[in-house]
Short mmCIF file of C-alpha atoms in Angstrom, two decimals:
data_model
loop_
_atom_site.label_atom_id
_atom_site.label_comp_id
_atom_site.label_asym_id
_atom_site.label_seq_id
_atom_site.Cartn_x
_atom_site.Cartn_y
_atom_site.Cartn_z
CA UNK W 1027 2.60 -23.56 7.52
CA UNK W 1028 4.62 -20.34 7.34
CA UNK W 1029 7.39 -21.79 9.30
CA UNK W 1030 11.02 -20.42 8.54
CA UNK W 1031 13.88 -23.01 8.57
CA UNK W 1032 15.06 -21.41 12.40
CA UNK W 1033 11.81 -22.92 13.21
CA UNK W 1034 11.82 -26.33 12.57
CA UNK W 1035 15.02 -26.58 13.02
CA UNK W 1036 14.33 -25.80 16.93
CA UNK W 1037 11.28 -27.78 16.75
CA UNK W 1038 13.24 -30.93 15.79
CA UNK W 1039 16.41 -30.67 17.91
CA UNK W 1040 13.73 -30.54 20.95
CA UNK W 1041 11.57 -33.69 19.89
CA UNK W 1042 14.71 -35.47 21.20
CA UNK W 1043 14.17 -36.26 25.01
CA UNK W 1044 17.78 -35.79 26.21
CA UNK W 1045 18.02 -32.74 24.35
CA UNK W 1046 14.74 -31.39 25.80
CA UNK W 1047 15.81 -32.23 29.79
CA UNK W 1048 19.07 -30.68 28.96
CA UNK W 1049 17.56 -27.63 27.60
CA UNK W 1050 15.37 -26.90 30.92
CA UNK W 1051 17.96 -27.88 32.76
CA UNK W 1052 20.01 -24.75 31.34
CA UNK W 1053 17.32 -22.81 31.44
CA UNK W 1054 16.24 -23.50 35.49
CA UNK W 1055 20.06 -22.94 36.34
CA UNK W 1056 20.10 -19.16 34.81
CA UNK W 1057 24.09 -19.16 34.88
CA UNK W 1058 26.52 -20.81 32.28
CA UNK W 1059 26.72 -24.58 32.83
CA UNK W 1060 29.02 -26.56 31.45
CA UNK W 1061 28.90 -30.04 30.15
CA UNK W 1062 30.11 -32.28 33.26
CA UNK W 1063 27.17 -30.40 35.12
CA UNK W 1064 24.79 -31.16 32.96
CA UNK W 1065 25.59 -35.10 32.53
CA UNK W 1066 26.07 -35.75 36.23
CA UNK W 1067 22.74 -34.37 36.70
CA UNK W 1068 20.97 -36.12 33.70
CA UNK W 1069 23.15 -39.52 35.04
CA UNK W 1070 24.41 -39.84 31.33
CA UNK W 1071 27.70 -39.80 30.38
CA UNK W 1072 29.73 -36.57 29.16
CA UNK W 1073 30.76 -37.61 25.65
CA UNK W 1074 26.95 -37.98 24.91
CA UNK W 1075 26.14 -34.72 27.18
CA UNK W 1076 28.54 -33.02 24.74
CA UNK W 1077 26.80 -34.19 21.50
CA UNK W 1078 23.10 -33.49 22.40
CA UNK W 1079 24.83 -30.15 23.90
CA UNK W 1080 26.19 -29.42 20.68
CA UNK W 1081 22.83 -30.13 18.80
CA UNK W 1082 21.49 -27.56 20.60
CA UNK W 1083 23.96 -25.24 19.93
CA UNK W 1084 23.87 -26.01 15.95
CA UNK W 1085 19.81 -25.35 16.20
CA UNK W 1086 19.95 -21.83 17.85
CA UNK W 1087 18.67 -23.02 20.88
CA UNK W 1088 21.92 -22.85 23.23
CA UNK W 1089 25.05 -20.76 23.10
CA UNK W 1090 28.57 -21.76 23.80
CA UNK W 1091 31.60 -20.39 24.93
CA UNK W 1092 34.86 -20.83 27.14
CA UNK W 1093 35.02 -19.57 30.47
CA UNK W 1094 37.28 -20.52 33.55
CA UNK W 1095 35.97 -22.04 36.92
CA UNK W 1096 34.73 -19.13 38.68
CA UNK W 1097 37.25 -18.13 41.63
CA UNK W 1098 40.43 -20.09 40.08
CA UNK W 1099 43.29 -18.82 37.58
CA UNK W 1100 44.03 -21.67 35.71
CA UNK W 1101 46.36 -21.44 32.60
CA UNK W 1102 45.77 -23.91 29.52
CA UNK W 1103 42.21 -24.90 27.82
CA UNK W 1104 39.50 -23.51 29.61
CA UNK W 1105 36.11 -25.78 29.90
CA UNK W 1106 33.36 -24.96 27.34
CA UNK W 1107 29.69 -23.69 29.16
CA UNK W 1108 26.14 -23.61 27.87
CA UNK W 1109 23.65 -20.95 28.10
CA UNK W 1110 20.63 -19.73 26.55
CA UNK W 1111 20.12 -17.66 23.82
CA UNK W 1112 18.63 -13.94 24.22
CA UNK W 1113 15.97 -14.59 21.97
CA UNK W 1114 12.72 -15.87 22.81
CA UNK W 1115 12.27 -19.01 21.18
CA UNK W 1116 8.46 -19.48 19.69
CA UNK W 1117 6.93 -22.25 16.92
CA UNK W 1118 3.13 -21.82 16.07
CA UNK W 1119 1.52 -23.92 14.16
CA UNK W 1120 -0.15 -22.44 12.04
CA UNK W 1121 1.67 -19.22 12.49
CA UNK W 1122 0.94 -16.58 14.61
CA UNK W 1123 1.66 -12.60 14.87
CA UNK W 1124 0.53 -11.37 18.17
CA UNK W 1125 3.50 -9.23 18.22
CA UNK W 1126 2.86 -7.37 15.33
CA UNK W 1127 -0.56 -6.72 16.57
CA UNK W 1128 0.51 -5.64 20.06
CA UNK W 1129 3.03 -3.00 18.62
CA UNK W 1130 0.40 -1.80 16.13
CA UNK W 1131 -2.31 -1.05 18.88
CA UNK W 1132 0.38 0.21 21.20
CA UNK W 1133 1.84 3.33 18.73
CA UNK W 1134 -1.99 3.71 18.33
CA UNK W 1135 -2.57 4.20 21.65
CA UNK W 1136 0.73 6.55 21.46
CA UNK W 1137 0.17 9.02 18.53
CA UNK W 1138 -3.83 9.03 18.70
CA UNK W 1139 -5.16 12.35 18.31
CA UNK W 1140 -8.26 14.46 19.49
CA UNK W 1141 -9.49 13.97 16.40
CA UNK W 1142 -9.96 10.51 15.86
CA UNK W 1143 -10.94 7.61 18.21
CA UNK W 1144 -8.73 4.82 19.13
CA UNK W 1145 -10.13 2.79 16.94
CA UNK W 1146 -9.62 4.74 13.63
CA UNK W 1147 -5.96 5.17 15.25
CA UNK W 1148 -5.47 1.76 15.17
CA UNK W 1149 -6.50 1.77 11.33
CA UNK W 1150 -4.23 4.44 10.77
CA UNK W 1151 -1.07 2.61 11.97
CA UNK W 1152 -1.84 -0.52 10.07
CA UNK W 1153 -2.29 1.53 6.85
CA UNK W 1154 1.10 2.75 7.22
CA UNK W 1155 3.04 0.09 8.54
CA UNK W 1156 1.37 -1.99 5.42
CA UNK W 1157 2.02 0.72 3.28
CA UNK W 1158 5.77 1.21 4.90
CA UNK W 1159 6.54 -3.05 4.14
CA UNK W 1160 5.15 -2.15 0.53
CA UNK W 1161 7.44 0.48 -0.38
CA UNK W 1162 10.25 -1.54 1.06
CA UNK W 1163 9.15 -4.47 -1.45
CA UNK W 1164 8.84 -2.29 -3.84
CA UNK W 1165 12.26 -0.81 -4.16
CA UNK W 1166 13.75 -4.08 -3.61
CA UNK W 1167 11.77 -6.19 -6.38
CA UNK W 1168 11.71 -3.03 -8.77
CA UNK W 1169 8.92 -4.83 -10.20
CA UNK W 1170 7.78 -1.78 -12.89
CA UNK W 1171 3.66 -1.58 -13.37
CA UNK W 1172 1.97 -3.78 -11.31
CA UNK W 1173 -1.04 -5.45 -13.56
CA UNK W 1174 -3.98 -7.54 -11.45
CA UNK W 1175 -2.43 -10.68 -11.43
CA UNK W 1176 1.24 -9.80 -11.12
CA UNK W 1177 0.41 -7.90 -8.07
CA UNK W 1178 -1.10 -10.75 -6.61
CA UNK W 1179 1.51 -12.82 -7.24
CA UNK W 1180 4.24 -10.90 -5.68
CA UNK W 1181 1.84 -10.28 -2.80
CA UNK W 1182 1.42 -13.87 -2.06
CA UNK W 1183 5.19 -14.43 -1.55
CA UNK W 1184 5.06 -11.40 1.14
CA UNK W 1185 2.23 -12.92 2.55
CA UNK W 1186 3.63 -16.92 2.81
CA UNK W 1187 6.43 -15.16 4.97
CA UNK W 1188 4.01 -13.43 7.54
CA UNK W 1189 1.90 -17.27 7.88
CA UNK W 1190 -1.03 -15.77 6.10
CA UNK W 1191 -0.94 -19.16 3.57
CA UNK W 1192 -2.37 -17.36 0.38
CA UNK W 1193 -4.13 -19.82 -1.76
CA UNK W 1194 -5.07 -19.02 -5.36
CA UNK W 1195 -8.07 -19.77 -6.14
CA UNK W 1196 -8.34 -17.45 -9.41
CA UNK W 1197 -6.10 -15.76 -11.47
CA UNK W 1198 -7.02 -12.66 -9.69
CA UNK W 1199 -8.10 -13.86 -6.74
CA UNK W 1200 -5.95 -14.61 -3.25
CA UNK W 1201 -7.43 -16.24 -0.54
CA UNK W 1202 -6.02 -16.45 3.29
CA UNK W 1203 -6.20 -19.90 4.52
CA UNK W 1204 -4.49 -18.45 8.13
CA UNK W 1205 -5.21 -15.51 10.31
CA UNK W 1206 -2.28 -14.49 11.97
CA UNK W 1207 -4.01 -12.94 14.57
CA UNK W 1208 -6.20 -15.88 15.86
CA UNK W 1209 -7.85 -16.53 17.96
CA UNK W 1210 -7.71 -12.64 19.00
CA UNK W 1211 -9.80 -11.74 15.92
CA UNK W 1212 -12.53 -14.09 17.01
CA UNK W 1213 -12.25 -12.11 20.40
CA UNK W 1214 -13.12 -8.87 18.62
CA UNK W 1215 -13.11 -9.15 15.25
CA UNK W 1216 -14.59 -5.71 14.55
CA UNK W 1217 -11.36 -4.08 15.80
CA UNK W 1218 -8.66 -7.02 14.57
CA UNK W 1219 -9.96 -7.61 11.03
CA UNK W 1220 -10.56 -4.28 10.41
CA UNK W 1221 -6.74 -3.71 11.06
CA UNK W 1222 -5.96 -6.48 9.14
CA UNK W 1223 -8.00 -5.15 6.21
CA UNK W 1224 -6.04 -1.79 6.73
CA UNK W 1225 -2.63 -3.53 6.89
CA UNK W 1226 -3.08 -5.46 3.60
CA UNK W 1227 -5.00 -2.46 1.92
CA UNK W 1228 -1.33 -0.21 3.25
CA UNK W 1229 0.66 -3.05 1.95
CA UNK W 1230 -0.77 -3.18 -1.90
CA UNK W 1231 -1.07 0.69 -2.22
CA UNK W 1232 3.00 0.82 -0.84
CA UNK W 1233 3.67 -2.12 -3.32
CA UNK W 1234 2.19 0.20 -5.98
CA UNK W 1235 -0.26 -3.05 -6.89
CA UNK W 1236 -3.06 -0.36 -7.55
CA UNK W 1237 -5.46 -2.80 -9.52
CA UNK W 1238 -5.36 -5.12 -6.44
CA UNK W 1239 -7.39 -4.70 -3.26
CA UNK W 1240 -8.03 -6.07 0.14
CA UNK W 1241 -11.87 -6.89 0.93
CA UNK W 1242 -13.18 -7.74 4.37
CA UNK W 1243 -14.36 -11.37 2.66
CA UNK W 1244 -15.11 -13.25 6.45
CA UNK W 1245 -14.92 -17.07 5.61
CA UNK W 1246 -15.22 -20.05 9.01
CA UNK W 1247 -11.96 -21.22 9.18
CA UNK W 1248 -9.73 -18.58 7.36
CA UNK W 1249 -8.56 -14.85 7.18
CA UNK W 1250 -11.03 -12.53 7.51
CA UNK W 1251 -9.60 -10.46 4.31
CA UNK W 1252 -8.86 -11.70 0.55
CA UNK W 1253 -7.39 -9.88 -2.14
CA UNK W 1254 -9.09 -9.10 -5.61
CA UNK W 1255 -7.97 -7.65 -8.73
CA UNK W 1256 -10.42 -5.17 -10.22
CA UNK W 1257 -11.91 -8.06 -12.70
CA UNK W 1258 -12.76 -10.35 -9.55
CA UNK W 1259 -16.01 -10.68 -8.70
CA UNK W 1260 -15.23 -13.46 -5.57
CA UNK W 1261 -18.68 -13.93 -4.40
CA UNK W 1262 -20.70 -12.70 -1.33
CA UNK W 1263 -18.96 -13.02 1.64
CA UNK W 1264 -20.21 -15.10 3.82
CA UNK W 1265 -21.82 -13.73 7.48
CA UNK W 1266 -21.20 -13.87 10.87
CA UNK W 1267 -17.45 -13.87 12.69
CA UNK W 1268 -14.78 -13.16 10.65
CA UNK W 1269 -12.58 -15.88 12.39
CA UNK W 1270 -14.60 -18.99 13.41
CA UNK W 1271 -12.27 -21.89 14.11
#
């Protein structure tokens, strides 16, 4: 599903009830609480406060550190509190990049010039930050010349990482069983997939996969784009939205 192990591990500390309560609970209070807080509140005891506390902790979810009551100087051990972490905490199933997409349209918006619209803007900045991961892939794979099928093949492990879920249906042939950027594509897929396409078409050319190419290929039910190698043939692509779900 394109989900990293950060991921699941969140998803499964929260399927646990306790640990779930506990984790709103930290999150209403918006100031370090510590473990007695937390199990007089739940009504549970504190030995098992501090284990599902810890869980959370271990799974990214919670941070934990030693701080004295607030207002008293006490020497000797100093009670452990929980807080949130900065980072926003997300699982999508299948994945999703909305992100990516926002900041894409956003330094469109930023850099477009009198001589293009905002649309071919948009295009632009995909092409580049495609091209930009690429070259980055590039230098750190040194792969050497990139044949048809090679290319595709170190694509698709690019691709698995960003939830796309390539599936290889020919030898030089890539398929995208996910769009990241669903169900906003099927909002306006004229603008969405056509950044897409540009991304992927940026990302190949940086990668220096030259005999490789990214085709607007619309298909119900998965990415609007598939790569080909230059012997691929793939069919007619199908009509009508390139994200129907």
């Amino acid at each position: 599903m394109g989900l990293d192990h950060a991921s699941l591990t969140s998803l499964a500390a929260l399927g646990d009830a306790t640990r779930r309560r506990m984790f709103e609970l930290i999150r209403q209070e918006r100031r370090p609480v510590t473990r007695e807080e937390v199990a007089d509140t739940l009504g549970i005891s504190r030995k098992l406060a501090a284990f599902h506390l810890d869980k959370l902790v271990a799974a990214g979810l919670l941070q934990a550190r030693a701080e004295p009551p607030a207002g008293i100087r006490k020497v000797g051990r100093r009670p452990k509190v929980y807080e949130p972490v900065d980072e926003a905490i997300a699982v999508n199933i299948p994945e999703r990049r909305y992100g990516m997409l926002a900041d894409v349209l956003t330094e469109a918006v930023l850099t477009e010039t009198d001589r293009e619209s905002a649309h071919e803007a948009a295009l632009r900045v995909a092409y580049t930050r495609g091209e930009t991961l690429g070259s980055a892939e590039r230098e750190r794979l040194r792969p050497g010349r990139l044949g048809a099928e090679r290319g595709l093949s170190v694509a698709a492990d690019t691709l698995e990482e960003f939830g796309y879920e390539p599936e290889r249906t020919a030898p030089t042939l890539i398929r995208l069983r996910n769009c990241p950027f669903h169900p906003l594509a099927a909002k306006a897929p004229e603008l969405v997939c056509a950044v897409n396409q540009a991304f992927l078409a940026g990302y190949l050319h940086g990668l220096g996969s030259d005999k490789t190419t990214a085709v607007l290929a619309p298909r119900p039910g998965s990415c609007c784009v598939e790569l080909r190698g230059d012997d691929t043939t793939g069919g007619r692509p199908e009509t009508g939205s390139a994200c129907e779900r």
